Short mmCIF file of C-alpha atoms in Angstrom, two decimals:
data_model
loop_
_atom_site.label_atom_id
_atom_site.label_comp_id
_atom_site.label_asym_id
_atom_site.label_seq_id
_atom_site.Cartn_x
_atom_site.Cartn_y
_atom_site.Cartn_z
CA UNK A 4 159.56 103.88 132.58
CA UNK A 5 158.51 100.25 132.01
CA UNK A 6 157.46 98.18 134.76
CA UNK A 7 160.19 95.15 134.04
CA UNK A 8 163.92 96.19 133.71
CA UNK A 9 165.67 95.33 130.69
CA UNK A 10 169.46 96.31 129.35
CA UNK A 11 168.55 98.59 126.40
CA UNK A 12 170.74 96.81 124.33
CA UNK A 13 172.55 93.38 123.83
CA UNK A 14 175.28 91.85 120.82
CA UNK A 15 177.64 88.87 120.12
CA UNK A 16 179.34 87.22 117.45
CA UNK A 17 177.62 84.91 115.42
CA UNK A 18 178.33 81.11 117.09
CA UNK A 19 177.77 82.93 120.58
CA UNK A 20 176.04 82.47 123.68
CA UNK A 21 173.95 86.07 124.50
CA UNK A 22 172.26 86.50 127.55
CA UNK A 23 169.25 88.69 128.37
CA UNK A 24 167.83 90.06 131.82
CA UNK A 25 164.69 91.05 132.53
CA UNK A 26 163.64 92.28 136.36
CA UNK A 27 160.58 92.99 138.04
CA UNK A 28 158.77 92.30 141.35
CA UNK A 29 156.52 90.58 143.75
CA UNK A 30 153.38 91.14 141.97
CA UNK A 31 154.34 90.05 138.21
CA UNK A 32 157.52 88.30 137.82
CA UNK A 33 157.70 86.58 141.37
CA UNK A 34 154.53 85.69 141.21
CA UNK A 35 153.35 85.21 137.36
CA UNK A 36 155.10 83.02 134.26
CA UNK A 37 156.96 85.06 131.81
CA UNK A 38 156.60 85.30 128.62
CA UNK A 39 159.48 86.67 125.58
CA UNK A 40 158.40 88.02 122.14
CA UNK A 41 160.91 88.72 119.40
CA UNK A 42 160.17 91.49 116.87
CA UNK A 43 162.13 91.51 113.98
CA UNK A 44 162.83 95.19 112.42
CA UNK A 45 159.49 96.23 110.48
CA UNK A 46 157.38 92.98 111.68
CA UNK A 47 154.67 92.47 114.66
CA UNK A 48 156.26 90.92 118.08
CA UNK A 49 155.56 87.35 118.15
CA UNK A 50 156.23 84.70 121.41
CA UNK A 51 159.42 82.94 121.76
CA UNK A 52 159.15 82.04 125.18
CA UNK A 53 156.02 81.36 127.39
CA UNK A 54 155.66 79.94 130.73
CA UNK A 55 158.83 81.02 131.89
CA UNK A 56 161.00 78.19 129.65
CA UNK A 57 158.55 76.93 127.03
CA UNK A 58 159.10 77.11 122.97
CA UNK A 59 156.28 76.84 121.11
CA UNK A 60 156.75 74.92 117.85
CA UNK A 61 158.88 76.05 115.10
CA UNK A 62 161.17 78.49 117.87
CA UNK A 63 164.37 76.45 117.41
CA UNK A 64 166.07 75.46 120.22
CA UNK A 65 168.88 77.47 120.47
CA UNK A 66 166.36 79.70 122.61
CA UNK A 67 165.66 79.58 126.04
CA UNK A 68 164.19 80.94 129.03
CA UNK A 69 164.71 80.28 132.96
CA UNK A 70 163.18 82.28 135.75
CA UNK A 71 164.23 82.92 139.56
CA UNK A 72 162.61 84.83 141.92
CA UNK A 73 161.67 88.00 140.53
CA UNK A 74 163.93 87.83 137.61
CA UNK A 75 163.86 86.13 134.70
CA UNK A 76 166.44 85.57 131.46
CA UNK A 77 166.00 84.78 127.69
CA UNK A 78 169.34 82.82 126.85
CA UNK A 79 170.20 82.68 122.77
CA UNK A 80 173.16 80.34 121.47
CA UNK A 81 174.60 79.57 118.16
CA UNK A 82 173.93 83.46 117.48
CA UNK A 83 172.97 83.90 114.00
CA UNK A 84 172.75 86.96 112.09
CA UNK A 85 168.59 86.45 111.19
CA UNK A 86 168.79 86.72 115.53
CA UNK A 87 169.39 90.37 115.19
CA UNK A 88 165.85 91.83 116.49
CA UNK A 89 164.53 93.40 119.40
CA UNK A 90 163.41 91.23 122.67
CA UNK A 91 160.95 92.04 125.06
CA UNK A 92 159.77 90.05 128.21
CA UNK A 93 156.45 90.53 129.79
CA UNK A 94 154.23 89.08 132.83
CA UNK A 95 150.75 89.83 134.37
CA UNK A 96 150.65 92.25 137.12
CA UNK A 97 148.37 91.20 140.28
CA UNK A 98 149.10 94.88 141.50
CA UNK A 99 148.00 96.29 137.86
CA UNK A 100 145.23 94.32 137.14
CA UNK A 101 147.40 94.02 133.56
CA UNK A 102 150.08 92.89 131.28
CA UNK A 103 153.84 94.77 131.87
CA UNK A 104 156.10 94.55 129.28
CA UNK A 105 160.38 95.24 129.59
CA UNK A 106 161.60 98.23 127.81
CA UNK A 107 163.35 95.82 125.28
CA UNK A 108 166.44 95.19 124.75
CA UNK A 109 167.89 95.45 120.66
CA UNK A 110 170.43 92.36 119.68
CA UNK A 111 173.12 93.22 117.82
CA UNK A 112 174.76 90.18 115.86
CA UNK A 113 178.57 92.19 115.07
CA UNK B 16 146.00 79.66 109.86
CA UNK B 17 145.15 81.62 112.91
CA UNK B 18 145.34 85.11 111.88
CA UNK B 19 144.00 88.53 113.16
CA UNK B 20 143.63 91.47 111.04
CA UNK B 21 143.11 94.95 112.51
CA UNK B 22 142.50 98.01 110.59
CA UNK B 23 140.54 101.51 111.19
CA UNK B 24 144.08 103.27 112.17
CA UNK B 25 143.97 106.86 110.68
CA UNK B 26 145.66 110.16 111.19
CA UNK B 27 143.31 112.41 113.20
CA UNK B 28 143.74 115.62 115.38
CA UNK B 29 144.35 116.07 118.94
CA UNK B 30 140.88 115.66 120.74
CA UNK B 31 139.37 113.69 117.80
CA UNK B 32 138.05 110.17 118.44
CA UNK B 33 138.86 106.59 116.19
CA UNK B 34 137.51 103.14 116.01
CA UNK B 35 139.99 100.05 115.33
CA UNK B 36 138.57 96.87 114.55
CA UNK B 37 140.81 93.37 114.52
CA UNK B 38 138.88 90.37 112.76
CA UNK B 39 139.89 87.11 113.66
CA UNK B 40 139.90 84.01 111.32
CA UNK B 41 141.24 80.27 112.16
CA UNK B 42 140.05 79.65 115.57
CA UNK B 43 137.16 80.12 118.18
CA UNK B 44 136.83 83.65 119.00
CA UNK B 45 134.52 83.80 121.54
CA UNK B 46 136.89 81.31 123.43
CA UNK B 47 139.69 83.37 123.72
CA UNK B 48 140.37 86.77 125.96
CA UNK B 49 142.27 89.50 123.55
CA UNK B 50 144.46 91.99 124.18
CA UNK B 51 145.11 95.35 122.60
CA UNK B 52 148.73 96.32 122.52
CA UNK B 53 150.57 99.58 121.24
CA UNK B 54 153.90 100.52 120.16
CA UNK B 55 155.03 104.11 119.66
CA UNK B 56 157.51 105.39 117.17
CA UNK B 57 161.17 104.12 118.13
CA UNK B 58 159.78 102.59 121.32
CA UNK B 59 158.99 99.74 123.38
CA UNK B 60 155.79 98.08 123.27
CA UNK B 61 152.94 98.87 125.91
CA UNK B 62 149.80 96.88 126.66
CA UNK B 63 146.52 99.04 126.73
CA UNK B 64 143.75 96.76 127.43
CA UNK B 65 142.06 93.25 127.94
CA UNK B 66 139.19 91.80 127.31
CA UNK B 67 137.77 87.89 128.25
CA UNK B 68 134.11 87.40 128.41
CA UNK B 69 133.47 88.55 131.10
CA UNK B 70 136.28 90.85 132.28
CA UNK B 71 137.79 94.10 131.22
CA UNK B 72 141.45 95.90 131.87
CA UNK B 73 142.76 99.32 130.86
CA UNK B 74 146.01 100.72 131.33
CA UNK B 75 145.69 103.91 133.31
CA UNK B 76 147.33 105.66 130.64
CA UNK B 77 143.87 105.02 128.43
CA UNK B 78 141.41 104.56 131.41
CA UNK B 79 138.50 106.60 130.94
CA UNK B 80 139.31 107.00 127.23
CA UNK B 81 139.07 104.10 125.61
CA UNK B 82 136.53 101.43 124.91
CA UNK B 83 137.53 97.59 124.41
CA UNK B 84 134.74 95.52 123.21
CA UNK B 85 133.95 92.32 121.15
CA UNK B 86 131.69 90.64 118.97
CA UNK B 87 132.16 87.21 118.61
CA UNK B 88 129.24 86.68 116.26
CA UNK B 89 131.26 88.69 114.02
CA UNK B 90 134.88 87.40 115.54
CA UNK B 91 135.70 91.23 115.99
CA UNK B 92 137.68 92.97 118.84
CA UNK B 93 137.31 96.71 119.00
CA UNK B 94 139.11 100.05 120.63
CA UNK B 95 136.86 102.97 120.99
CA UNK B 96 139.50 106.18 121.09
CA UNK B 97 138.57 108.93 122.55
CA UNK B 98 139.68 112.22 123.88
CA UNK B 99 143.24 111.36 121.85
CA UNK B 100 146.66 113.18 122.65
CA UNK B 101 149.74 113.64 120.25
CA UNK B 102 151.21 110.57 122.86
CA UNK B 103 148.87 108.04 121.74
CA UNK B 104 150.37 108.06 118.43
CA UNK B 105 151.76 104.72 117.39
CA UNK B 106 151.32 101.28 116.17
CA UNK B 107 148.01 99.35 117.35
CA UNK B 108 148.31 95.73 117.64
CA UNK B 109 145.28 93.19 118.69
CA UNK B 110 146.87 89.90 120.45
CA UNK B 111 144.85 86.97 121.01
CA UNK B 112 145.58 85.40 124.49
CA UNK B 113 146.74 81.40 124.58
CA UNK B 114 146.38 80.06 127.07
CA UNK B 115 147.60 76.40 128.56
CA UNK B 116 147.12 75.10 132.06
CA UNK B 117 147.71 78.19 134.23
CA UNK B 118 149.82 80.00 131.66
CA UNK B 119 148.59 82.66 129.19
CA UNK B 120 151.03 84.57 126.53
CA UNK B 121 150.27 86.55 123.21
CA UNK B 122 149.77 84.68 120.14
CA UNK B 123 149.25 85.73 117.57
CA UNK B 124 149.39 89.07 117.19
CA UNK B 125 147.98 91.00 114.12
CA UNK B 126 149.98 92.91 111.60
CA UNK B 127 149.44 96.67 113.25
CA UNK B 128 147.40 99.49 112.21
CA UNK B 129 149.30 102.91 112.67
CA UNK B 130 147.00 105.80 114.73
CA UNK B 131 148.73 109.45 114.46
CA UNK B 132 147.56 111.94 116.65
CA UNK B 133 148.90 115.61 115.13
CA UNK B 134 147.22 118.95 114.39
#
């Protein structure tokens, strides 16, 4: 049982808008930035999103993040097929002294 | 190139103990806090400990069984396993923690060494 709430799993068309939720609490989400990693099948994660709504170079901007209270989304347009991965948010716990990762949630591009 | 490399993941029996090591190459070690993360077979991913210069974090599922520690003279991160159970099988990835103004995410991570815990 992971400390952040994610759907389990996710898909759209390619040239679609997919959405992706990711809840928590008072002590890492509502307090702490959150951060998305994408890990493509067979590869190490690697960050998408930090901060809450920051790319880092080279993540194209048809990704982006936005965060409200204790809740925070990873928004992906223009879905392309190379999209199809597995998406995990993640934020420091006060309460845990630690990092807390979702459960993930698997993209399917149909 | 920033890069980590971990290795030392093996396939021991229940009980046994291993040592991972993750080298780092392409930036300031010593500068950086790191992060051990794991990922079991099929599953999500799971952080297991932190370390900064100063400060130490375990995941109570590995409290009390595992050792993080560093040497930056050799730009090395390691995870002391002790005591392991069939559930600590999976994937071991070392994360180096950026950081910018009050914000801190993984990046990179390494490539994964695989620990399987089996009699």
């Amino acid at each position: 049982q992971s400390v952040l709430t994610q759907s389990p799993s996710a898909s759209g068309t390619p040239g679609q808008r997919v959405t992706i939720s990711c809840s928590g609490s008072d002590s890492n989400i509502g307090i702490n930035a959150v951060n998305w990693y994408q890990q493509l099948p067979g590869t190490a994660p690697k960050v998408l999103i930090y901060s809450d709504n920051q790319r880092p170079s080279g993540v194209p901007d048809r990704f982006s993040g936005s965060k409200s209270g204790t809740s925070a989304s990873l928004a992906i347009s223009g879905l392309q097929s190379e999209d199809e991965a597995d998406y995990y948010c993640a934020a420091w716990d006060d309460s845990l002294n630690g990092w807390v990762f979702g459960g993930g949630t698997k993209l399917t591009v149909l | 190139e920033v890069q980590l490399v971990e290795s030392g993941g093996d396939s021991v029996q229940p009980g046994g103990s291993l040592r991972l090591s993750c080298v780092g190459s392409g930036f300031s070690f010593s500068a950086y806090s790191m992060n051990w993360v794991r990922q079991a077979p099929g599953k999500g991913l799971e952080w297991i400990s932190y370390i900064s210069s100063s400060t130490i974090y375990y995941a109570d599922s590995v409290r009390g069984r595992f050792t993080v520690s560093r040497d930056n003279a050799k730009n090395s991160l390691y995870l002391q396993m002790n005591s392991l159970r069939v559930e600590d099988t999976a994937v071991y990835y070392c994360a180096r923690e950026a950081y910018y103004r009050n914000s801190e995410w993984f990046d990179p991570w390494g490539q994964g060494t695989l620990v399987t815990v089996s009699s």
